[in-house]
Amino acid sequence: HALTREPGPLQLDGIAIGQPGTYLGLDETQHLLLDPAVPCGLRDRLWRALTNKARSEDPAWVVGAAVVAAPRLRRITERLAGGRAADDGDIEAAVLSGFVDALATASIEHRHLEQRLLWAAHRAGAWRMYSPSQHSPDSQQLGVHFRAALPDATSITQILT
């Protein structure tokens, strides 16, 4: 909450989304991004602006981007943990770490930045679930477990909804 309230809340300049002269707080940004009716182009502009801020300014913007993504990251963790409370903390940490890493490294020039950031978070959580330290060190067995977490027909939309 401290990132979205006075004094000095983190805000995106409306120029980034085609609304010069306005500012968007993180809570407003999160609300927009949770609305399925928001067009992909606007989603890309919002995530591009958040990613640019996270890469070039105050480190609080990394936390701010994670706050905006928190509902989706939470859903990824819940889906991966499947109700196993013992796994939640480790998986949640891996999901967040995967998201933050992708925030720093993902290309912002290509479309669907939000999906790519969240997919990286999901992959990191899935790898943590089935890491050799948790299961057999046999890499073939690891692949079987990982593929079970990511069925062929699964898309990021199915994971997040």
mmCIF file of N, CA and C in Angstrom, residues 5 53 59-60 94 111 115 122 131 136 142 148:
data_model
loop_
_atom_site.group_PDB
_atom_site.id
_atom_site.type_symbol
_atom_site.label_atom_id
_atom_site.label_comp_id
_atom_site.label_asym_id
_atom_site.label_seq_id
_atom_site.Cartn_x
_atom_site.Cartn_y
_atom_site.Cartn_z
ATOM 1 N N ARG A 5 0.250 5.244 -2.253
ATOM 2 C CA ARG A 5 -0.306 6.357 -1.488
ATOM 3 C C ARG A 5 0.725 7.464 -1.289
ATOM 4 N N LYS A 53 10.527 1.544 -16.333
ATOM 5 C CA LYS A 53 10.735 2.159 -15.018
ATOM 6 C C LYS A 53 11.549 1.229 -14.124
ATOM 7 N N PRO A 59 14.722 1.410 -7.582
ATOM 8 C CA PRO A 59 14.396 -0.012 -7.425
ATOM 9 C C PRO A 59 12.982 -0.262 -6.903
ATOM 10 N N ALA A 60 12.357 0.761 -6.348
ATOM 11 C CA ALA A 60 10.968 0.609 -5.899
ATOM 12 C C ALA A 60 10.063 0.221 -7.064
ATOM 13 N N ALA A 94 10.074 -18.796 -6.052
ATOM 14 C CA ALA A 94 10.579 -19.070 -7.400
ATOM 15 C C ALA A 94 9.775 -18.314 -8.447
ATOM 16 N N ARG A 111 5.532 -7.965 -28.925
ATOM 17 C CA ARG A 111 4.188 -7.926 -28.356
ATOM 18 C C ARG A 111 4.036 -8.943 -27.227
ATOM 19 N N GLN A 115 2.295 -11.542 -21.057
ATOM 20 C CA GLN A 115 2.277 -13.004 -21.114
ATOM 21 C C GLN A 115 3.679 -13.587 -20.971
ATOM 22 N N HIS A 122 5.864 -18.584 -14.305
ATOM 23 C CA HIS A 122 5.304 -19.939 -14.224
ATOM 24 C C HIS A 122 6.388 -20.994 -14.416
ATOM 25 N N SER A 131 12.427 -29.677 -9.016
ATOM 26 C CA SER A 131 13.883 -29.613 -9.034
ATOM 27 C C SER A 131 14.450 -30.921 -8.486
ATOM 28 N N SER A 136 13.841 -37.211 -7.583
ATOM 29 C CA SER A 136 14.965 -37.982 -8.098
ATOM 30 C C SER A 136 15.898 -37.095 -8.919
ATOM 31 N N LEU A 142 12.901 -35.805 -14.097
ATOM 32 C CA LEU A 142 12.601 -34.394 -13.910
ATOM 33 C C LEU A 142 11.769 -33.879 -15.089
ATOM 34 N N ALA A 148 4.356 -32.748 -16.795
ATOM 35 C CA ALA A 148 3.062 -32.938 -16.141
ATOM 36 C C ALA A 148 2.521 -31.609 -15.621
#
